[in-house]
Coordinates of C-alpha atoms in Angstrom, one line a residue:
Chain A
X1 CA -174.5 -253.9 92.0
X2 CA -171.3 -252.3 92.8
X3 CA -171.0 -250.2 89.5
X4 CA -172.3 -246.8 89.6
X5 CA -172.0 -243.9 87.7
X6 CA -170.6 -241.2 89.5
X7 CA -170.8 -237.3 89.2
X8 CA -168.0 -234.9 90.9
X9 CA -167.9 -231.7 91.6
X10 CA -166.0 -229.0 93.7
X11 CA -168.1 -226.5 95.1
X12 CA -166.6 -222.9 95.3
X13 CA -167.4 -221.6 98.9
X14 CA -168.3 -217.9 99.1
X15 CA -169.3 -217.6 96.4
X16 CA -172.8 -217.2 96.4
X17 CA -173.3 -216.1 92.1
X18 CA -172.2 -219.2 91.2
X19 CA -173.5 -221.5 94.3
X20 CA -176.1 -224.0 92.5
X21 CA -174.3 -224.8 89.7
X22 CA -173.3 -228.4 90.3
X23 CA -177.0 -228.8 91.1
X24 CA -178.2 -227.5 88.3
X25 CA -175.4 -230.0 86.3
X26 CA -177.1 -232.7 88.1
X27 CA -180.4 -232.0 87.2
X28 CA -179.0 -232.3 83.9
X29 CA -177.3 -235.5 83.7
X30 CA -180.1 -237.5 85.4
X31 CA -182.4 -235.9 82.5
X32 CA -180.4 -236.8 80.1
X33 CA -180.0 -240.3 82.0
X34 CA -184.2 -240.7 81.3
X35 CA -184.8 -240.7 85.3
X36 CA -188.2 -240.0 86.8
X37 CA -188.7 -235.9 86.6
X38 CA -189.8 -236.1 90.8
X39 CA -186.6 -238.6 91.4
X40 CA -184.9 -235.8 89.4
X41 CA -186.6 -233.0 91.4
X42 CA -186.0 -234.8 95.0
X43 CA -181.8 -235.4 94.1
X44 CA -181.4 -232.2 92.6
X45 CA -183.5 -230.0 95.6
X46 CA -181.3 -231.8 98.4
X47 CA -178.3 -231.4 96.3
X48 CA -178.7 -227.8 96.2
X49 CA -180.0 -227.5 100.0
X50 CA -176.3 -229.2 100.9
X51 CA -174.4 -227.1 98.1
X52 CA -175.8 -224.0 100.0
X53 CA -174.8 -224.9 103.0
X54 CA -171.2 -225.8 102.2
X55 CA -171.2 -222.3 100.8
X56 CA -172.7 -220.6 103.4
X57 CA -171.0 -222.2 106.0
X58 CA -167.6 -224.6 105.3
X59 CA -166.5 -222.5 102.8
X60 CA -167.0 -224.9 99.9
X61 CA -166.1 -228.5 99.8
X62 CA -167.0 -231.4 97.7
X63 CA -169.8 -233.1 96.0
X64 CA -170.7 -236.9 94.2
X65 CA -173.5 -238.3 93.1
X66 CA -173.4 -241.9 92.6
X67 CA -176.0 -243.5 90.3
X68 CA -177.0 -246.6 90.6
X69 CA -179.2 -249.3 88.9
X70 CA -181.6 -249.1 92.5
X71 CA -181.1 -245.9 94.0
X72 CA -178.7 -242.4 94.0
X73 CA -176.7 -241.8 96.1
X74 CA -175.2 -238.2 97.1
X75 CA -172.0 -237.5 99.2
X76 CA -171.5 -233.9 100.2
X77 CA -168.3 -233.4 102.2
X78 CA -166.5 -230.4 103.6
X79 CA -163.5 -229.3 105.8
X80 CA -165.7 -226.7 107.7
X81 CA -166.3 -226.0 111.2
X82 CA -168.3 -228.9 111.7
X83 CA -171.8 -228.9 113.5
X84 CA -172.1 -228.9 117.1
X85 CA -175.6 -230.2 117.9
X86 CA -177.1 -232.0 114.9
X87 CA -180.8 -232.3 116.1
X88 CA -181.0 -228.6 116.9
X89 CA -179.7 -228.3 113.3
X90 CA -182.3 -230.5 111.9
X91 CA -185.1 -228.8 113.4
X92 CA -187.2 -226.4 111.2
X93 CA -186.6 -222.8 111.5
X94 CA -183.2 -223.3 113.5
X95 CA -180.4 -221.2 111.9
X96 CA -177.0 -219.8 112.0
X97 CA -176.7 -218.1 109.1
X98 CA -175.7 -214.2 108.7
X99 CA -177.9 -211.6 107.9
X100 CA -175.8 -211.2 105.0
X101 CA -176.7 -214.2 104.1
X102 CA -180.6 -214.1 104.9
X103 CA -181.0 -211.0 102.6
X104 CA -180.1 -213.2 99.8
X105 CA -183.3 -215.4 100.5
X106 CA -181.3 -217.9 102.8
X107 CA -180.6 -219.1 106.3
X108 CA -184.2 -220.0 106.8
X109 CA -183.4 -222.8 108.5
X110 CA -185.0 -225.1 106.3
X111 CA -181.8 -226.6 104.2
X112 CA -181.5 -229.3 106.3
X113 CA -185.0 -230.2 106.8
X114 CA -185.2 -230.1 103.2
X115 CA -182.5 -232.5 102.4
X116 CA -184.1 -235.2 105.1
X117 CA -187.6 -234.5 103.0
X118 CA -186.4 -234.8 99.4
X119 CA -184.4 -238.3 100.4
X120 CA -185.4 -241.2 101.8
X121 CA -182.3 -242.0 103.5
X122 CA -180.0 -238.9 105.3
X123 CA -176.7 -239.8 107.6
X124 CA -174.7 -236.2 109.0
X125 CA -171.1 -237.2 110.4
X126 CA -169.9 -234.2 111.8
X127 CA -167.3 -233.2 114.0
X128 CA -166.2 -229.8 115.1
X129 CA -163.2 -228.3 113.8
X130 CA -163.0 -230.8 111.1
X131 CA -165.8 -230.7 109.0
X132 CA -169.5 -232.2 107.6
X133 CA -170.0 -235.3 105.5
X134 CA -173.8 -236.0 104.4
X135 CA -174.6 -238.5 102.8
X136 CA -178.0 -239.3 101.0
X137 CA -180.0 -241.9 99.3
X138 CA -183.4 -241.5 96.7
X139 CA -184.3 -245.3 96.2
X140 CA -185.3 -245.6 92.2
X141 CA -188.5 -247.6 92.9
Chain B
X1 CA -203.0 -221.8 81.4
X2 CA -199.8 -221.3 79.5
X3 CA -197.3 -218.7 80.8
X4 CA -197.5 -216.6 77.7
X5 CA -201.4 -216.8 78.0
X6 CA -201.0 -215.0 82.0
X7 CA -198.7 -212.5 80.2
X8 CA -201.1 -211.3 78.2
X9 CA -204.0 -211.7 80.2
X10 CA -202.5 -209.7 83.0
X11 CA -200.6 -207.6 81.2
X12 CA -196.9 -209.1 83.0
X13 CA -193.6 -207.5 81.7
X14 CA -191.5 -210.4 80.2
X15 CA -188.2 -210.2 81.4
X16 CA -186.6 -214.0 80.0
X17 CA -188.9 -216.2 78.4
X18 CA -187.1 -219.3 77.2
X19 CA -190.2 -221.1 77.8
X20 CA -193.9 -219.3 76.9
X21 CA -195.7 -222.5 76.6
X22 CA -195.2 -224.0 79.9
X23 CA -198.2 -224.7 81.6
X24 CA -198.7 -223.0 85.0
X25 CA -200.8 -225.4 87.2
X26 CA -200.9 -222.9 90.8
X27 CA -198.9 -220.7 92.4
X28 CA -196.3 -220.3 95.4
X29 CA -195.4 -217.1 97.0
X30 CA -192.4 -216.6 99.5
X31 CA -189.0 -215.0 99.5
X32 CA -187.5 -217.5 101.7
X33 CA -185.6 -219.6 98.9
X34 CA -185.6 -222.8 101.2
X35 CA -189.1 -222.2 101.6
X36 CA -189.9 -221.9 98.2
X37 CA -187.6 -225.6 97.5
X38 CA -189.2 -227.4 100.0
X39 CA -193.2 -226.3 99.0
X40 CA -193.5 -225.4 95.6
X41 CA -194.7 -227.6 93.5
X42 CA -193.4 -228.3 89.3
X43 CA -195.1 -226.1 87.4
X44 CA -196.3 -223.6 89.9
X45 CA -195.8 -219.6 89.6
X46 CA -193.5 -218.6 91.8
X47 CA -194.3 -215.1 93.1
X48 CA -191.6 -213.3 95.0
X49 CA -190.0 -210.2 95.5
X50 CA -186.3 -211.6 95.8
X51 CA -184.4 -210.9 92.6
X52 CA -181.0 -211.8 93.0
X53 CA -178.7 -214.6 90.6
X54 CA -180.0 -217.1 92.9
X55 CA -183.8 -217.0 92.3
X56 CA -182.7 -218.2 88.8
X57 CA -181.4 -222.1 90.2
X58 CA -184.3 -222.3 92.8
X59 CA -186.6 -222.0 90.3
X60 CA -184.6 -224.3 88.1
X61 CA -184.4 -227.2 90.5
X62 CA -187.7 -226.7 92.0
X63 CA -188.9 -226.7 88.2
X64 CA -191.3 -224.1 88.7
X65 CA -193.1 -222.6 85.4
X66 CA -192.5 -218.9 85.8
X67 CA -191.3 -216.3 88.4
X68 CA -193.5 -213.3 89.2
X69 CA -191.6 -210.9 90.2
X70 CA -194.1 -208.7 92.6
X71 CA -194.4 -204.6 93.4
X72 CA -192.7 -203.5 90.4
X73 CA -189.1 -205.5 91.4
X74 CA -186.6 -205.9 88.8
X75 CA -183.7 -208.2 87.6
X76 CA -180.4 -207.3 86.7
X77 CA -179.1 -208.1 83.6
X78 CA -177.0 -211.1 84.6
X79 CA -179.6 -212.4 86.4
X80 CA -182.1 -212.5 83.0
X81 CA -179.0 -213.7 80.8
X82 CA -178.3 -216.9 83.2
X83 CA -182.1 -217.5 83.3
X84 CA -182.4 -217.4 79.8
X85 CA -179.6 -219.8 79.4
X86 CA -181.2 -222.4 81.8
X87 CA -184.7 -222.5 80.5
X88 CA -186.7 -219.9 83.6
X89 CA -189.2 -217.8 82.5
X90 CA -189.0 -214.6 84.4
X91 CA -192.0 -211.8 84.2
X92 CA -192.4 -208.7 86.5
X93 CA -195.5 -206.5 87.7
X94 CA -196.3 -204.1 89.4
X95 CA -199.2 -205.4 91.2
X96 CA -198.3 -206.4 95.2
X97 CA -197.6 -210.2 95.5
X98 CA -201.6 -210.8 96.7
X99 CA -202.6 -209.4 94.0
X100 CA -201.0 -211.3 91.6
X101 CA -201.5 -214.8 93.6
X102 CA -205.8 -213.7 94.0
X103 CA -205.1 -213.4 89.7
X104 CA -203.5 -216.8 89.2
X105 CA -205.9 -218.5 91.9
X106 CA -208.6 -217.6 89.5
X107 CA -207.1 -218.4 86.5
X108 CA -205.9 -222.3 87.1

């Protein structure tokens, strides 16, 4: 059970022409793996929800997705300023994004949410002033 | 409905059109591109006035069947290149975003 395949990638922060891209790779792989198009819809949605954010927010960071034969698993960790009050963060609508950044169609407040919907399983270990880890699970069956 | 069929029928401006014979099954209209990930469904046309690089991977990942872009908007040329690359249909009108979604509603 302990062997996984695993997917790595480093997300460019700032950078907000090229933010998506290890999603979009993801959404690839698991194709090309024969997944389930919604299991491939739900990892690759939450994926890009968390890439966004480490963009907009903790200036990049790094990204795994771990398949295994029961479920995927997705680790999205940064070095960025960490989140203060997690349940404010998670509720809809809440945002601290720039209005730079909501005139590109972001900082609705919804990429959390999102990434809690699309998964079935969704841990945040934040601190401030050191960074985010998220980690979540899509069970296979 | 096929995309290319809603082309021609409402006379929509191809702008990338990797994929003419994906089926449209409804429609989604927003600009908010969280909003649009977390409530459109596959195969929906996604109307929307946003236009920028990122438009292309929402509707990527959220594996919608074509972007309307409403009121006449445009896409740059980088933005139709990368869509083109990954498989998003793109078409533009110059009807208002209602307009377009009252069109589709009545069509699938």
């Amino acid at each position: 059970m302990s062997e996984f395949l695993n997917f790595h990638f480093d997300v460019d922060g700032e950078n907000f022409v090229s933010a998506g891209q290890a999603s979009v790779q993801v959404k690839k792989n698991l194709r090309e793996l024969g997944l389930p198009p919604e299991i491939i819809r739900q990892v690759s949605i939450a994926m890009y929800e968390g890439e966004i954010n480490m963009v907009i927010h903790a200036g990049g960071g790094v990204a795994d997705v771990n398949v295994y034969e029961d479920r995927i698993v997705i680790i999205l960790a940064d070095t960025g300023p960490g989140i203060k009050d997690i349940e404010l963060a998670m509720t809809e609508g809440y945002s601290t994004a720039t209005d730079n950044v909501r005139s590109l169609g972001f900082g609705a407040g919804m990429g959390l949410p999102n990434m809690k919907r699309y998964t079935d399983e969704m841990t945040i270990e934040s601190e401030v002033g050191k960074g985010t880890t998220i980690t979540m699970c899509v069970y296979l069956k | 409905m096929t995309v290319q069929q809603i082309i021609e029928k409402f006379n929509f401006s191809p702008l990338s059109l990797p994929c003419p014979e994906r089926e449209v099954s409804g429609g989604y209209t927003g600009d908010l591109l969280s909003w649009v990930m977390g409530r459109a469904s596959q195969d929906n046309a996604w109307i929307t006035i946003m236009s920028n690089i990122n438009i292309v991977a929402v509707a990527s990942l959220s594996d919608v069947s074509v972007v309307i872009l409403a009121e006449g908007v445009s896409a740059d040329s980088g933005v139709l290149e990368t869509a083109e690359q990954k498989g998003v249909n793109i078409v533009s009108s110059e009807l208002p975003a209602f307009e377009i979604a009252v069109r589709i509603a009545d069509s699938v």
